[in-house]
mmCIF file of C-alpha atoms in Angstrom:
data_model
loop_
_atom_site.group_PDB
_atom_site.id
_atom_site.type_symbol
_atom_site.label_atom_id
_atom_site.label_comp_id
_atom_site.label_asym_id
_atom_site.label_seq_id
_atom_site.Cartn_x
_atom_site.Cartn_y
_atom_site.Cartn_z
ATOM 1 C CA UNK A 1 122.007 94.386 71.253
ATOM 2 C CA UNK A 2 118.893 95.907 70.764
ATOM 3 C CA UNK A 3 116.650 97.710 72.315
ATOM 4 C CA UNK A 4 114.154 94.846 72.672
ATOM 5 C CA UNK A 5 117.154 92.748 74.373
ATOM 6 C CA UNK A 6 117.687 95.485 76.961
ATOM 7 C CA UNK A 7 114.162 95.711 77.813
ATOM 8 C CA UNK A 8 113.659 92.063 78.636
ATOM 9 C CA UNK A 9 117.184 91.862 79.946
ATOM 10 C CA UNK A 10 116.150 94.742 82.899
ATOM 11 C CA UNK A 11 112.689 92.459 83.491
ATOM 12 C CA UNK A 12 115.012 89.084 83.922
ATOM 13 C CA UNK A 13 117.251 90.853 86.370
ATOM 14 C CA UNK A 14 114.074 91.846 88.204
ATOM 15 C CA UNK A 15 112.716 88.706 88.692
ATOM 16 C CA UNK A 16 113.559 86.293 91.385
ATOM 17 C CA UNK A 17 113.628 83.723 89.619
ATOM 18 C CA UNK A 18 116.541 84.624 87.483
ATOM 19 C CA UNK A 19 118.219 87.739 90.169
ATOM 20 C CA UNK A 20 120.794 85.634 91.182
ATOM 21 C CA UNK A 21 122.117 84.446 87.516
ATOM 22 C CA UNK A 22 125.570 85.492 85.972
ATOM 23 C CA UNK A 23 125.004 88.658 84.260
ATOM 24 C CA UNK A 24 126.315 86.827 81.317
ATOM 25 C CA UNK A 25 122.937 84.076 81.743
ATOM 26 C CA UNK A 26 120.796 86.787 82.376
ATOM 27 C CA UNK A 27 121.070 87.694 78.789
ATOM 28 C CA UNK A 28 121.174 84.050 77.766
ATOM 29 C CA UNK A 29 117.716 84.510 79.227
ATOM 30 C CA UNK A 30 116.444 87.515 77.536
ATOM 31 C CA UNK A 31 117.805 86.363 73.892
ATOM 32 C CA UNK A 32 115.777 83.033 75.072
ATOM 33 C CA UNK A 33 111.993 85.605 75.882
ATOM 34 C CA UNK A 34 109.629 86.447 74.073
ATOM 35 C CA UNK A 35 107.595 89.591 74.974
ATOM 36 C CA UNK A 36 103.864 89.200 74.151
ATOM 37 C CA UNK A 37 101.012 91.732 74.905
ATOM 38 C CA UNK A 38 97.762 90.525 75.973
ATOM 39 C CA UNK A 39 94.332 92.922 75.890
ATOM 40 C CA UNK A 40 91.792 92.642 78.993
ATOM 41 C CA UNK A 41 90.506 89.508 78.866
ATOM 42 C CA UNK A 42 92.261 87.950 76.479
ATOM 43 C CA UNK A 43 93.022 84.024 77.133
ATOM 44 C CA UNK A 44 96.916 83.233 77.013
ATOM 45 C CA UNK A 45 96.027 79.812 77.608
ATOM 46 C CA UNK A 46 93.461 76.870 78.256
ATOM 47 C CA UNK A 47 93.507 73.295 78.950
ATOM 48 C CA UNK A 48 95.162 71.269 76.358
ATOM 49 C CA UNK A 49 98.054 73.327 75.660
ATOM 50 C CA UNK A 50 101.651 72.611 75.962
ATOM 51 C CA UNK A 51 102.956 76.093 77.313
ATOM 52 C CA UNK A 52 106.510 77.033 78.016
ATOM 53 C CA UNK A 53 107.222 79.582 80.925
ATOM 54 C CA UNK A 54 105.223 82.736 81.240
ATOM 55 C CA UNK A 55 106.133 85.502 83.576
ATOM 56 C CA UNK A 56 104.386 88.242 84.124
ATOM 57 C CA UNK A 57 106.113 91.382 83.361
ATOM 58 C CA UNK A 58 102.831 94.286 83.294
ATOM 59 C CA UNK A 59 99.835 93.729 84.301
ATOM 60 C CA UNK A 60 97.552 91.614 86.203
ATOM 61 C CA UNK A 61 96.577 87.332 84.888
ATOM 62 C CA UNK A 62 93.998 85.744 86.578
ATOM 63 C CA UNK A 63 94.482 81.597 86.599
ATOM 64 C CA UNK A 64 91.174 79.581 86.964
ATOM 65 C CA UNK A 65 89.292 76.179 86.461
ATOM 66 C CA UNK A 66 85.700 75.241 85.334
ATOM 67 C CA UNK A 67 84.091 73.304 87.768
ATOM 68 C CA UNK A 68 81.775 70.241 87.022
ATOM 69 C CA UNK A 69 78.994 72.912 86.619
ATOM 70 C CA UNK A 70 80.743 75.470 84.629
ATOM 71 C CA UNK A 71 80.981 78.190 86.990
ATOM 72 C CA UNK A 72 84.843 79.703 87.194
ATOM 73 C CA UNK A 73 86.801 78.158 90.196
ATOM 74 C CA UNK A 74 89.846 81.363 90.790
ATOM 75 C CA UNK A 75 92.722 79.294 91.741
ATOM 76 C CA UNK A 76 95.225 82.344 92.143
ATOM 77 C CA UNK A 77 96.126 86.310 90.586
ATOM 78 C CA UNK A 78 99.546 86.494 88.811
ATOM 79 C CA UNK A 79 101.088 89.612 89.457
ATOM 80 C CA UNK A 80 104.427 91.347 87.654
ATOM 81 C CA UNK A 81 107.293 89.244 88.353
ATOM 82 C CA UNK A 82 104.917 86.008 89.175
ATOM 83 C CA UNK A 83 105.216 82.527 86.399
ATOM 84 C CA UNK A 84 103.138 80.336 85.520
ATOM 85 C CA UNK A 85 102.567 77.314 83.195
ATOM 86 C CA UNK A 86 105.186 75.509 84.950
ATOM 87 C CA UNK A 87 103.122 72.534 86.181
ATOM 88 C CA UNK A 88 102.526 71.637 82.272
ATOM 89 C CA UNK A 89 106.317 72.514 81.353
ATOM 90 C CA UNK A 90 107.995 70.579 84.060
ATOM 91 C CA UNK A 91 105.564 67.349 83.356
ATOM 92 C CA UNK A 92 105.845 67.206 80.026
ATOM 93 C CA UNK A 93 102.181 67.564 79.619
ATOM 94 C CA UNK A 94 99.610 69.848 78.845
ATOM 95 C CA UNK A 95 97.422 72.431 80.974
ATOM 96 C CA UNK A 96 94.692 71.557 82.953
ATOM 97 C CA UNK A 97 93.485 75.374 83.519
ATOM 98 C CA UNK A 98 92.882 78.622 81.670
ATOM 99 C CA UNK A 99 94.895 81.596 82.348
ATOM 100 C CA UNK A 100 93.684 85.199 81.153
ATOM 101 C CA UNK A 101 94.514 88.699 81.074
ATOM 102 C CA UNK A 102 92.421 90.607 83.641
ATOM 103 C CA UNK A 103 93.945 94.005 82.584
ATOM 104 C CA UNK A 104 96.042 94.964 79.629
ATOM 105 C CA UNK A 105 99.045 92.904 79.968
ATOM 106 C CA UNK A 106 102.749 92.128 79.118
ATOM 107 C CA UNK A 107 104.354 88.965 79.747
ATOM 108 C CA UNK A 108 107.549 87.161 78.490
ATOM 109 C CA UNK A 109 107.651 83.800 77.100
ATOM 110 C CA UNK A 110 110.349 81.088 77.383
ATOM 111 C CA UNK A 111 109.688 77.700 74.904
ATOM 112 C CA UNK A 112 110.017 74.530 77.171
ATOM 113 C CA UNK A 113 112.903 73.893 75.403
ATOM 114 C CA UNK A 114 114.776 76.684 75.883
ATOM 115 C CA UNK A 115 113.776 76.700 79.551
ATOM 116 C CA UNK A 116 114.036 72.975 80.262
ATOM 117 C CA UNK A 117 118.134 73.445 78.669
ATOM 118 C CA UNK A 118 118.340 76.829 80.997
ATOM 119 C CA UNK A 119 117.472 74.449 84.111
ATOM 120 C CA UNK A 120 120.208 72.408 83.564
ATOM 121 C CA UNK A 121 123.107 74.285 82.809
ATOM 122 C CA UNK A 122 121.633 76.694 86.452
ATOM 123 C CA UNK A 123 120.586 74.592 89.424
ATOM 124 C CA UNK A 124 119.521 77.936 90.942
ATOM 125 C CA UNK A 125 116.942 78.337 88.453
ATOM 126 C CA UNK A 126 114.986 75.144 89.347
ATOM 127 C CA UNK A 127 115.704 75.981 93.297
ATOM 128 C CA UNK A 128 114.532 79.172 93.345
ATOM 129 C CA UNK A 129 111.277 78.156 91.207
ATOM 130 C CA UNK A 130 110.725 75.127 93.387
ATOM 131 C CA UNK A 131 110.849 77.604 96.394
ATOM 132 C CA UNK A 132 108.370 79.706 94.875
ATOM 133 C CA UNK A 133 105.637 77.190 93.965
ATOM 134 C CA UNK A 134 106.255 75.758 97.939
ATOM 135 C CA UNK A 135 104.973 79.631 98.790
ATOM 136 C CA UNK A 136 102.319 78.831 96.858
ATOM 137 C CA UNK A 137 101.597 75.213 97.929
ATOM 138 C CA UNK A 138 101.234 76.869 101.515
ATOM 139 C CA UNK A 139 99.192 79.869 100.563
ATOM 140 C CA UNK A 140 96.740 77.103 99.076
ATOM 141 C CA UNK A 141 96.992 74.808 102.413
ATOM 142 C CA UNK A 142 96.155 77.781 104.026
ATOM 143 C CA UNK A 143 92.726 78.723 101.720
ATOM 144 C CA UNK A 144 91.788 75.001 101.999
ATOM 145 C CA UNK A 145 91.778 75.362 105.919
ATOM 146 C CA UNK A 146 89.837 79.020 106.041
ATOM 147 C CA UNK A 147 87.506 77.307 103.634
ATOM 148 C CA UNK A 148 86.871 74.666 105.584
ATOM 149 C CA UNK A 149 87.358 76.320 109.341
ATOM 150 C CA UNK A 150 86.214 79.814 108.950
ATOM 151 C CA UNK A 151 83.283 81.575 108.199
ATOM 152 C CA UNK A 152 83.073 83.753 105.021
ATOM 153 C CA UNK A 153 83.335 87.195 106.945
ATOM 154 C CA UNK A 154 86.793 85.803 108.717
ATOM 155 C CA UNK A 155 87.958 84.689 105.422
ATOM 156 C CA UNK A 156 86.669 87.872 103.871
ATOM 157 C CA UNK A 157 88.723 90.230 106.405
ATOM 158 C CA UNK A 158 91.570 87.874 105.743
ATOM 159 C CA UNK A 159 92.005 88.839 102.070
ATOM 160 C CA UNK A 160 91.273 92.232 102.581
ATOM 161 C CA UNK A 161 94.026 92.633 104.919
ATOM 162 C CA UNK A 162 96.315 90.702 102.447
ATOM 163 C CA UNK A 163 95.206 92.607 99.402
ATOM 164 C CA UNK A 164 96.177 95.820 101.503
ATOM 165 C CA UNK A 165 99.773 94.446 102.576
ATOM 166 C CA UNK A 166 99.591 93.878 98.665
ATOM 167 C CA UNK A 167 99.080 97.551 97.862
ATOM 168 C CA UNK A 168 101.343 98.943 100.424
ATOM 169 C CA UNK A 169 98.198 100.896 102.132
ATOM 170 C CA UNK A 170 95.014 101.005 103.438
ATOM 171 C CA UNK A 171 93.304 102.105 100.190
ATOM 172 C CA UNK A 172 93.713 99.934 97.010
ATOM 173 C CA UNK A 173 91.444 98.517 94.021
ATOM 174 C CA UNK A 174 89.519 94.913 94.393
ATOM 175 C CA UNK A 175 91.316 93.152 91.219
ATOM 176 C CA UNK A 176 88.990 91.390 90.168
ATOM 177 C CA UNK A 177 84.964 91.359 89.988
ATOM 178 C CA UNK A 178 82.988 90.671 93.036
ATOM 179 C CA UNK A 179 81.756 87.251 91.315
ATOM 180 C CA UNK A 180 85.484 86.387 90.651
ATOM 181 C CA UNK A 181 86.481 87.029 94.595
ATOM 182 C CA UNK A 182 83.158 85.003 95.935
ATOM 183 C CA UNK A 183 84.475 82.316 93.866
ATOM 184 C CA UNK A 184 87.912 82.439 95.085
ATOM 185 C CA UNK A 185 86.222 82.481 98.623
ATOM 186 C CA UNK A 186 84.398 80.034 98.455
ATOM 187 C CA UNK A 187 80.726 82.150 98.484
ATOM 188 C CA UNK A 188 78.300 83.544 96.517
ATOM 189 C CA UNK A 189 78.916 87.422 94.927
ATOM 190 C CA UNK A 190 75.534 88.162 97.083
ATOM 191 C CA UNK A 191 76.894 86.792 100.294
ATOM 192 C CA UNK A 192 79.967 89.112 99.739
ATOM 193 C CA UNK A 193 78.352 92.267 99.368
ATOM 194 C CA UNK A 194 76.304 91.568 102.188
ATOM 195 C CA UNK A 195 79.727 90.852 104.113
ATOM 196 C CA UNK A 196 81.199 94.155 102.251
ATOM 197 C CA UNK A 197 78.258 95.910 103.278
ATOM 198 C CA UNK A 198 78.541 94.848 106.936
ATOM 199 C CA UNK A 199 81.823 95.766 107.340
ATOM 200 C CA UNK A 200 81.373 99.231 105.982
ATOM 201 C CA UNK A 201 78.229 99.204 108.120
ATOM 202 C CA UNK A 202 80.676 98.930 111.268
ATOM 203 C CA UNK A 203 83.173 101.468 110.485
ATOM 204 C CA UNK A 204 85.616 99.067 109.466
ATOM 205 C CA UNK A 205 85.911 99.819 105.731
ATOM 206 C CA UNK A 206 84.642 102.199 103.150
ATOM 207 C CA UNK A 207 83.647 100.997 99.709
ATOM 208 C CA UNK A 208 84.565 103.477 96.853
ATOM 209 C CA UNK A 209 83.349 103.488 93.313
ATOM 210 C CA UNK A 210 85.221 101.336 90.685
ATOM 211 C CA UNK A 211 85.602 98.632 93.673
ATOM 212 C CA UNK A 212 88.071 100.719 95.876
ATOM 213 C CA UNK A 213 88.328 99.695 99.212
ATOM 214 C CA UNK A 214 89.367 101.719 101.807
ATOM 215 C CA UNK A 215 90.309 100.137 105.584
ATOM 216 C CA UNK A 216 89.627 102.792 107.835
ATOM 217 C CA UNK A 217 90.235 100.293 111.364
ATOM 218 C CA UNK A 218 92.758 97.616 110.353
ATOM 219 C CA UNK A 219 92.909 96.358 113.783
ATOM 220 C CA UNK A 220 88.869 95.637 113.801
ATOM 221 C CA UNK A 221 89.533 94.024 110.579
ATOM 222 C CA UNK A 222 92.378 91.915 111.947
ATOM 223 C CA UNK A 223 90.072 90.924 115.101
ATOM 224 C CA UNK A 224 87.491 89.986 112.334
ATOM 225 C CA UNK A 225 90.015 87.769 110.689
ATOM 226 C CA UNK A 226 90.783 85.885 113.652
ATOM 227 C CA UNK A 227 87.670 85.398 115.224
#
Protein backbone atom coordinates (compact mmCIF):
# COMPACT_ATOMS: atom_id res chain seq x y z
CA UNK A 1 0.00 0.00 0.00
CA UNK A 2 1.02 3.32 -0.48
CA UNK A 3 2.31 5.85 1.13
CA UNK A 4 -0.94 7.84 1.23
CA UNK A 5 -2.63 4.56 2.87
CA UNK A 6 -0.03 4.54 5.64
CA UNK A 7 -0.45 8.06 6.41
CA UNK A 8 -4.18 7.97 6.98
CA UNK A 9 -3.88 4.48 8.37
CA UNK A 10 -1.42 6.03 11.48
CA UNK A 11 -4.28 9.07 11.82
CA UNK A 12 -7.25 6.22 12.09
CA UNK A 13 -5.31 4.35 14.72
CA UNK A 14 -4.98 7.68 16.52
CA UNK A 15 -8.33 8.50 16.76
CA UNK A 16 -10.75 7.31 19.32
CA UNK A 17 -13.14 6.79 17.39
CA UNK A 18 -11.63 4.03 15.40
CA UNK A 19 -8.47 2.94 18.33
CA UNK A 20 -10.19 0.07 19.27
CA UNK A 21 -10.89 -1.50 15.57
CA UNK A 22 -9.18 -4.75 14.20
CA UNK A 23 -6.04 -3.69 12.68
CA UNK A 24 -7.42 -5.34 9.66
CA UNK A 25 -10.72 -2.46 9.81
CA UNK A 26 -8.45 0.11 10.56
CA UNK A 27 -7.26 -0.07 7.05
CA UNK A 28 -10.76 -0.79 5.80
CA UNK A 29 -10.98 2.72 7.19
CA UNK A 30 -8.11 4.44 5.66
CA UNK A 31 -8.77 2.85 1.99
CA UNK A 32 -12.46 4.31 2.89
CA UNK A 33 -10.61 8.49 3.76
CA UNK A 34 -10.05 10.93 1.95
CA UNK A 35 -7.36 13.47 3.00
CA UNK A 36 -8.30 17.07 2.05
CA UNK A 37 -6.33 20.32 2.88
CA UNK A 38 -8.13 23.34 3.78
CA UNK A 39 -6.33 27.12 3.76
CA UNK A 40 -7.24 29.63 6.76
CA UNK A 41 -10.53 30.37 6.40
CA UNK A 42 -11.61 28.34 3.96
CA UNK A 43 -15.39 26.95 4.38
CA UNK A 44 -15.52 22.97 4.32
CA UNK A 45 -19.07 23.29 4.66
CA UNK A 46 -22.43 25.34 5.04
CA UNK A 47 -25.99 24.71 5.50
CA UNK A 48 -27.53 22.70 2.83
CA UNK A 49 -24.98 20.18 2.35
CA UNK A 50 -25.11 16.52 2.71
CA UNK A 51 -21.56 15.83 4.32
CA UNK A 52 -20.10 12.50 5.18
CA UNK A 53 -17.68 12.27 8.27
CA UNK A 54 -14.92 14.77 8.73
CA UNK A 55 -12.22 14.37 11.27
CA UNK A 56 -9.85 16.56 11.95
CA UNK A 57 -6.42 15.37 11.44
CA UNK A 58 -4.10 19.09 11.47
CA UNK A 59 -5.21 21.97 12.35
CA UNK A 60 -7.80 23.90 14.05
CA UNK A 61 -12.08 24.12 12.43
CA UNK A 62 -14.19 26.43 13.94
CA UNK A 63 -18.19 25.26 13.70
CA UNK A 64 -20.75 28.19 13.84
CA UNK A 65 -24.37 29.47 13.07
CA UNK A 66 -25.81 32.84 11.78
CA UNK A 67 -28.15 34.14 14.04
CA UNK A 68 -31.49 35.90 13.03
CA UNK A 69 -29.30 39.08 12.72
CA UNK A 70 -26.35 37.75 10.96
CA UNK A 71 -23.80 38.01 13.49
CA UNK A 72 -21.69 34.46 13.90
CA UNK A 73 -23.09 32.32 16.85
CA UNK A 74 -19.48 29.86 17.74
CA UNK A 75 -21.10 26.69 18.63
CA UNK A 76 -17.72 24.74 19.30
CA UNK A 77 -13.56 24.49 18.03
CA UNK A 78 -12.69 21.12 16.37
CA UNK A 79 -9.41 20.13 17.26
CA UNK A 80 -7.03 17.10 15.67
CA UNK A 81 -8.67 13.93 16.31
CA UNK A 82 -12.31 15.75 16.85
CA UNK A 83 -15.49 14.83 13.86
CA UNK A 84 -17.93 16.50 12.79
CA UNK A 85 -20.83 16.52 10.25
CA UNK A 86 -22.30 13.66 11.96
CA UNK A 87 -25.65 15.22 12.93
CA UNK A 88 -26.36 15.60 8.96
CA UNK A 89 -24.81 11.99 8.21
CA UNK A 90 -26.62 10.06 10.83
CA UNK A 91 -30.15 11.90 9.84
CA UNK A 92 -30.02 11.55 6.52
CA UNK A 93 -30.24 15.21 6.04
CA UNK A 94 -28.37 18.12 5.34
CA UNK A 95 -26.33 20.74 7.57
CA UNK A 96 -27.78 23.32 9.42
CA UNK A 97 -24.27 25.15 10.20
CA UNK A 98 -21.04 26.26 8.55
CA UNK A 99 -17.83 24.78 9.47
CA UNK A 100 -14.40 26.56 8.48
CA UNK A 101 -10.82 26.32 8.66
CA UNK A 102 -9.46 28.74 11.29
CA UNK A 103 -5.79 27.79 10.50
CA UNK A 104 -4.30 25.83 7.67
CA UNK A 105 -5.85 22.54 7.96
CA UNK A 106 -5.95 18.74 7.16
CA UNK A 107 -8.84 16.64 7.63
CA UNK A 108 -10.00 13.17 6.34
CA UNK A 109 -13.19 12.49 4.74
CA UNK A 110 -15.43 9.38 4.92
CA UNK A 111 -18.70 9.42 2.21
CA UNK A 112 -21.93 8.61 4.27
CA UNK A 113 -21.95 5.63 2.54
CA UNK A 114 -18.93 4.26 3.26
CA UNK A 115 -19.33 5.30 6.89
CA UNK A 116 -23.01 4.44 7.36
CA UNK A 117 -21.76 0.45 5.92
CA UNK A 118 -18.55 0.85 8.47
CA UNK A 119 -21.25 1.36 11.39
CA UNK A 120 -22.77 -1.69 10.79
CA UNK A 121 -20.39 -4.24 10.24
CA UNK A 122 -18.52 -2.33 13.99
CA UNK A 123 -20.97 -1.60 16.79
CA UNK A 124 -17.96 0.04 18.49
CA UNK A 125 -17.82 2.60 15.96
CA UNK A 126 -21.34 4.01 16.59
CA UNK A 127 -20.67 3.51 20.61
CA UNK A 128 -17.73 5.20 20.83
CA UNK A 129 -19.12 8.20 18.54
CA UNK A 130 -22.34 8.28 20.50
CA UNK A 131 -20.09 8.62 23.67
CA UNK A 132 -18.33 11.39 22.22
CA UNK A 133 -21.19 13.65 21.07
CA UNK A 134 -22.77 12.87 24.96
CA UNK A 135 -19.24 14.79 26.03
CA UNK A 136 -20.33 17.24 23.97
CA UNK A 137 -24.08 17.37 24.79
CA UNK A 138 -22.76 18.06 28.46
CA UNK A 139 -20.08 20.56 27.65
CA UNK A 140 -23.10 22.49 25.92
CA UNK A 141 -25.55 21.91 29.10
CA UNK A 142 -22.87 23.26 30.88
CA UNK A 143 -22.35 26.76 28.55
CA UNK A 144 -26.19 27.07 28.56
CA UNK A 145 -26.11 27.21 32.49
CA UNK A 146 -22.84 29.73 32.80
CA UNK A 147 -24.74 31.70 30.22
CA UNK A 148 -27.58 31.92 31.98
CA UNK A 149 -26.13 31.78 35.84
CA UNK A 150 -22.86 33.48 35.65
CA UNK A 151 -21.56 36.65 34.94
CA UNK A 152 -19.23 37.17 31.90
CA UNK A 153 -15.93 37.52 34.05
CA UNK A 154 -16.85 33.91 35.83
CA UNK A 155 -17.53 32.52 32.50
CA UNK A 156 -14.50 34.29 31.13
CA UNK A 157 -12.02 32.70 33.86
CA UNK A 158 -13.82 29.49 33.13
CA UNK A 159 -12.54 29.17 29.54
CA UNK A 160 -9.36 30.46 30.25
CA UNK A 161 -8.68 27.85 32.69
CA UNK A 162 -10.03 25.23 30.16
CA UNK A 163 -8.12 26.59 27.21
CA UNK A 164 -4.95 26.21 29.55
CA UNK A 165 -5.78 22.45 30.63
CA UNK A 166 -6.10 22.47 26.68
CA UNK A 167 -2.51 23.57 26.11
CA UNK A 168 -0.95 21.62 28.82
CA UNK A 169 0.34 25.07 30.56
CA UNK A 170 -0.17 28.25 31.78
CA UNK A 171 0.85 30.06 28.57
CA UNK A 172 -1.00 29.25 25.27
CA UNK A 173 -2.56 31.20 22.13
CA UNK A 174 -6.45 32.50 22.21
CA UNK A 175 -7.67 30.38 18.98
CA UNK A 176 -9.71 32.37 17.75
CA UNK A 177 -10.39 36.33 17.46
CA UNK A 178 -11.61 38.21 20.40
CA UNK A 179 -15.06 38.83 18.42
CA UNK A 180 -15.25 35.00 17.81
CA UNK A 181 -14.72 34.18 21.81
CA UNK A 182 -17.36 37.15 22.92
CA UNK A 183 -19.64 35.36 20.72
CA UNK A 184 -19.04 32.02 22.04
CA UNK A 185 -19.52 33.75 25.52
CA UNK A 186 -22.21 35.14 25.15
CA UNK A 187 -20.74 39.11 25.21
CA UNK A 188 -19.63 41.70 23.27
CA UNK A 189 -15.61 41.71 21.96
CA UNK A 190 -15.59 45.21 24.06
CA UNK A 191 -16.93 43.69 27.21
CA UNK A 192 -14.10 41.04 26.90
CA UNK A 193 -11.24 43.15 26.69
CA UNK A 194 -12.46 45.10 29.40
CA UNK A 195 -12.73 41.64 31.37
CA UNK A 196 -9.11 40.71 29.77
CA UNK A 197 -7.94 43.92 30.82
CA UNK A 198 -9.19 43.52 34.41
CA UNK A 199 -7.78 40.44 34.97
CA UNK A 200 -4.35 41.44 33.83
CA UNK A 201 -5.04 44.57 35.87
CA UNK A 202 -5.12 42.17 39.06
CA UNK A 203 -2.16 40.12 38.51
CA UNK A 204 -4.05 37.29 37.41
CA UNK A 205 -3.00 37.06 33.74
CA UNK A 206 -0.69 38.67 31.29
CA UNK A 207 -1.80 39.39 27.75
CA UNK A 208 0.99 38.85 25.09
CA UNK A 209 1.04 40.00 21.52
CA UNK A 210 -0.58 37.75 18.81
CA UNK A 211 -3.39 36.97 21.63
CA UNK A 212 -1.08 34.92 24.03
CA UNK A 213 -2.27 34.55 27.30
CA UNK A 214 -0.29 33.91 30.05
CA UNK A 215 -1.95 32.78 33.74
CA UNK A 216 0.39 33.93 36.14
CA UNK A 217 -2.21 32.97 39.51
CA UNK A 218 -4.36 30.02 38.40
CA UNK A 219 -5.81 29.72 41.74
CA UNK A 220 -7.19 33.58 41.60
CA UNK A 221 -8.44 32.61 38.30
CA UNK A 222 -10.14 29.47 39.60
CA UNK A 223 -11.71 31.63 42.62
CA UNK A 224 -12.87 33.98 39.73
CA UNK A 225 -14.52 31.09 38.01
CA UNK A 226 -16.45 30.07 40.87
CA UNK A 227 -17.56 33.08 42.32
Amino acid sequence: MGDGHDHRLHFVQTVRLFADLPEAAQHRVASAAVTRPYQRDERIYGPGDRTGLFIVHRGLVKVYRLTESGNEQLIRLMSPGDFLGETALLADTTTDHFAVALQPSELCVIDRARFTGLLGQHPSVAVQMLRAVSDRLGTAEEMVSALSGKSVRQRLAQQLLHLADEAGGTDFRLPTTKKELASYLGTTAETLSRRLGALQEAGVIRLGPSRRVDILDRQALRRVASA
